[in-house]
Amino acid sequence: MTSIGGTAPGMVDWNLAVATATRLVRPGPEVSREEARAVVAELRRHAKASEEHVRGFTRMGTEDTHDTPVLVVDRPGWVRANVAGFREILRPLLEKMQERRGSSPGGAVLGAVGGKVTGVELGMLLSFLASRVLGQYETFAPATRDLPAGAGGGGRLLLVAPNIVHVERELDVPPHDFRLWVCLHEETHRTQFTAVPWLRDHLEGEIQSFLAETDVDPMTFLERIREAAQTLVGGRPDAEEDDGGRSLVELVQTPAQREILGRLTAVMSLLEGHADFVMDGVGPAVVPAVGEIREKFQQRRAKGASRLDLALRKLLGLDAKLRQYRDGERFVRAVVDQVGMDGFNHVWTSPNTLPTKTEIAKPADWIARVHRRSET
């Protein structure tokens, strides 16, 4: 097993998290070696073709896209990539908690077992997610030999081949069409980050600002990770969408954090809504079965939403509810209808032109603010 970094386990034993997730994750669908090779080759072709489709539709042309690799991975490969990203983005929070742990009563005992306990619980959580994610643009993990990234500090596009095959079989849709449809969505995310060079740093800055406001003792952190994992492996029933469940964020929010979380929620809604809009906009021209795929996938997504959203909310403290993604798609569609694609693309000018959480729900307010400003 490749070590995720070279430091001591600390608050989280990251290598144990990877080992646990890899051991627990369910095997993918049965395919022959020849079928597996064919799936990987087709996903690579579709990812390449999607670049032109997405850039042509969005008018977000960038040559930097070629500098960010496409990685077709299995479930353990997705786990390793995400552990590397989590480790990087959570580093400041965990270092602060480790300092606090060292000065607290019982710190030595917690130091001996806490990192391993958290590693196991996190691995359980990741093993659940690893069988469900179809693709992802991972941007925070540092580049390594096993996880290459763009030379300019960009990320990498992950396509999880066994999950794509599993879902296309479950939905009983044409594999060629479904694979291209997935690639269109994920390629939109890659285009967002490569065509908007400030976006990654802006998101990272917002997350770090949020974490800097966090003041939580190590035992509480361990408890939250444990609750998230137990929810997903059957230790607790599914929660209702508005159950008031205590995520790490909900537990420690300050007024400053609530402001930051609102901005992050708006950006997440924008990015996901934009990807859905592009996928549906490009789809009819290049994916013959797009209508059938979209209908069946939406039904599947709705049925599985509560557990997946709960996992993301518990682990990262970011509210990724499907309702917000639908709001994001409606925002993009409304703006494009009013001011066209070029007018919508003003959203990528700077952090100041990103929509607020309120504007996501009221696109006319964003149009009035941004386009009035640009016209003066």
Short mmCIF file of N, CA, C and O in Angstrom, two decimals, residues 68 84-85 88-89 137-143 149-150 152-156 189 192-208 264 267 271 348 351 354:
data_model
loop_
_atom_site.label_atom_id
_atom_site.label_comp_id
_atom_site.label_asym_id
_atom_site.label_seq_id
_atom_site.Cartn_x
_atom_site.Cartn_y
_atom_site.Cartn_z
N THR A 68 -4.28 18.95 -17.48
CA THR A 68 -4.82 18.26 -16.31
C THR A 68 -5.18 16.84 -16.73
O THR A 68 -5.98 16.65 -17.64
N ALA A 84 -5.91 11.76 -0.02
CA ALA A 84 -4.84 12.75 -0.24
C ALA A 84 -5.40 14.16 -0.25
O ALA A 84 -4.81 15.10 0.31
N GLY A 85 -6.59 14.35 -0.86
CA GLY A 85 -7.21 15.67 -0.86
C GLY A 85 -7.69 16.09 0.50
O GLY A 85 -7.49 17.24 0.92
N GLU A 88 -4.83 17.15 2.76
CA GLU A 88 -4.27 18.47 2.44
C GLU A 88 -5.18 19.58 2.95
O GLU A 88 -4.72 20.53 3.59
N ILE A 89 -6.48 19.47 2.68
CA ILE A 89 -7.37 20.58 3.00
C ILE A 89 -7.64 20.66 4.50
O ILE A 89 -7.91 21.73 5.04
N TYR A 137 -13.80 15.93 -10.27
CA TYR A 137 -12.59 16.72 -10.53
C TYR A 137 -11.95 17.00 -9.19
O TYR A 137 -12.45 17.79 -8.39
N GLU A 138 -10.86 16.31 -8.89
CA GLU A 138 -10.17 16.45 -7.60
C GLU A 138 -9.08 17.50 -7.77
O GLU A 138 -8.23 17.40 -8.63
N THR A 139 -9.12 18.50 -6.90
CA THR A 139 -8.24 19.65 -7.12
C THR A 139 -7.28 19.95 -5.98
O THR A 139 -6.35 20.71 -6.15
N PHE A 140 -7.49 19.35 -4.80
CA PHE A 140 -6.70 19.76 -3.64
C PHE A 140 -5.49 18.88 -3.35
O PHE A 140 -4.53 19.33 -2.74
N ALA A 141 -5.51 17.62 -3.74
CA ALA A 141 -4.40 16.73 -3.41
C ALA A 141 -3.13 17.15 -4.15
O ALA A 141 -3.18 17.49 -5.34
N PRO A 142 -1.99 17.15 -3.48
CA PRO A 142 -0.73 17.48 -4.15
C PRO A 142 -0.38 16.41 -5.17
O PRO A 142 -0.76 15.25 -5.04
N ALA A 143 0.36 16.81 -6.20
CA ALA A 143 0.73 15.88 -7.25
C ALA A 143 1.75 14.86 -6.74
O ALA A 143 2.68 15.20 -6.01
N ALA A 149 -0.94 15.66 -11.61
CA ALA A 149 -1.80 16.83 -11.73
C ALA A 149 -1.20 17.77 -12.75
O ALA A 149 -0.08 17.56 -13.24
N GLY A 150 -1.93 18.82 -13.08
CA GLY A 150 -1.44 19.79 -14.02
C GLY A 150 -0.19 20.50 -13.51
O GLY A 150 -0.04 20.73 -12.31
N GLY A 152 0.60 23.47 -13.71
CA GLY A 152 0.30 24.77 -13.13
C GLY A 152 -0.41 24.69 -11.80
O GLY A 152 -0.95 25.68 -11.33
N GLY A 153 -0.41 23.51 -11.18
CA GLY A 153 -1.05 23.37 -9.88
C GLY A 153 -2.50 22.93 -9.95
O GLY A 153 -3.20 22.92 -8.94
N GLY A 154 -2.95 22.55 -11.15
CA GLY A 154 -4.33 22.09 -11.28
C GLY A 154 -4.52 20.71 -10.72
O GLY A 154 -3.59 20.08 -10.21
N GLY A 155 -5.73 20.21 -10.86
CA GLY A 155 -6.05 18.90 -10.32
C GLY A 155 -6.03 17.82 -11.37
O GLY A 155 -5.26 17.85 -12.31
N ARG A 156 -6.95 16.89 -11.20
CA ARG A 156 -7.07 15.79 -12.14
C ARG A 156 -8.53 15.32 -12.19
O ARG A 156 -9.27 15.44 -11.20
N HIS A 189 -16.76 20.27 -14.99
CA HIS A 189 -16.03 20.67 -13.78
C HIS A 189 -14.56 20.94 -14.09
O HIS A 189 -13.97 21.89 -13.57
N GLN A 192 -14.38 24.28 -15.71
CA GLN A 192 -14.58 25.36 -14.74
C GLN A 192 -13.27 25.73 -14.07
O GLN A 192 -12.93 26.93 -13.94
N PHE A 193 -12.53 24.74 -13.62
CA PHE A 193 -11.31 25.02 -12.86
C PHE A 193 -10.13 25.41 -13.75
O PHE A 193 -9.27 26.17 -13.33
N THR A 194 -10.07 24.88 -14.96
CA THR A 194 -8.95 25.23 -15.82
C THR A 194 -9.16 26.56 -16.54
O THR A 194 -8.20 27.28 -16.81
N ALA A 195 -10.41 26.90 -16.83
CA ALA A 195 -10.69 28.16 -17.51
C ALA A 195 -10.79 29.33 -16.55
O ALA A 195 -10.74 30.49 -16.97
N VAL A 196 -10.96 29.05 -15.27
CA VAL A 196 -11.09 30.10 -14.25
C VAL A 196 -9.95 29.91 -13.26
O VAL A 196 -10.10 29.24 -12.23
N PRO A 197 -8.78 30.48 -13.54
CA PRO A 197 -7.58 30.15 -12.76
C PRO A 197 -7.64 30.53 -11.29
O PRO A 197 -6.93 29.94 -10.48
N TRP A 198 -8.50 31.47 -10.93
CA TRP A 198 -8.58 31.88 -9.52
C TRP A 198 -9.52 31.01 -8.71
O TRP A 198 -9.55 31.11 -7.48
N LEU A 199 -10.28 30.13 -9.36
CA LEU A 199 -11.36 29.42 -8.66
C LEU A 199 -10.83 28.48 -7.59
O LEU A 199 -11.35 28.44 -6.47
N ARG A 200 -9.80 27.71 -7.91
CA ARG A 200 -9.28 26.75 -6.92
C ARG A 200 -8.78 27.48 -5.68
O ARG A 200 -9.10 27.11 -4.55
N ASP A 201 -7.96 28.51 -5.88
CA ASP A 201 -7.41 29.24 -4.74
C ASP A 201 -8.52 29.91 -3.93
O ASP A 201 -8.44 29.99 -2.70
N HIS A 202 -9.54 30.40 -4.62
CA HIS A 202 -10.66 31.02 -3.91
C HIS A 202 -11.37 30.01 -3.02
O HIS A 202 -11.64 30.30 -1.84
N LEU A 203 -11.67 28.84 -3.57
CA LEU A 203 -12.35 27.82 -2.77
C LEU A 203 -11.49 27.38 -1.60
O LEU A 203 -11.98 27.25 -0.47
N GLU A 204 -10.22 27.16 -1.85
CA GLU A 204 -9.34 26.74 -0.76
C GLU A 204 -9.26 27.81 0.31
O GLU A 204 -9.28 27.51 1.52
N GLY A 205 -9.20 29.07 -0.11
CA GLY A 205 -9.15 30.15 0.87
C GLY A 205 -10.40 30.21 1.72
O GLY A 205 -10.33 30.43 2.94
N GLU A 206 -11.56 30.01 1.10
CA GLU A 206 -12.81 30.02 1.85
C GLU A 206 -12.85 28.86 2.85
O GLU A 206 -13.27 29.03 4.01
N ILE A 207 -12.44 27.68 2.42
CA ILE A 207 -12.45 26.53 3.31
C ILE A 207 -11.49 26.74 4.47
O ILE A 207 -11.81 26.45 5.64
N GLN A 208 -10.30 27.27 4.18
CA GLN A 208 -9.33 27.50 5.25
C GLN A 208 -9.81 28.58 6.21
O GLN A 208 -9.57 28.49 7.43
N LEU A 264 -19.84 29.29 0.33
CA LEU A 264 -19.44 27.99 -0.21
C LEU A 264 -20.63 27.24 -0.79
O LEU A 264 -20.53 26.60 -1.84
N VAL A 267 -21.40 28.64 -4.18
CA VAL A 267 -20.45 28.21 -5.20
C VAL A 267 -20.69 26.75 -5.59
O VAL A 267 -20.66 26.39 -6.78
N LEU A 271 -21.52 25.46 -9.36
CA LEU A 271 -20.68 24.51 -10.10
C LEU A 271 -21.48 23.28 -10.51
O LEU A 271 -21.38 22.81 -11.65
N TRP A 348 -17.74 34.20 -13.96
CA TRP A 348 -16.37 33.71 -13.74
C TRP A 348 -15.34 34.84 -13.72
O TRP A 348 -14.14 34.57 -13.69
N PRO A 351 -14.10 36.60 -7.80
CA PRO A 351 -14.95 36.18 -6.68
C PRO A 351 -16.11 37.12 -6.43
O PRO A 351 -17.17 36.69 -5.93
N LEU A 354 -19.33 36.07 -8.34
CA LEU A 354 -20.02 34.83 -8.00
C LEU A 354 -21.36 35.16 -7.37
O LEU A 354 -21.49 36.17 -6.67
#
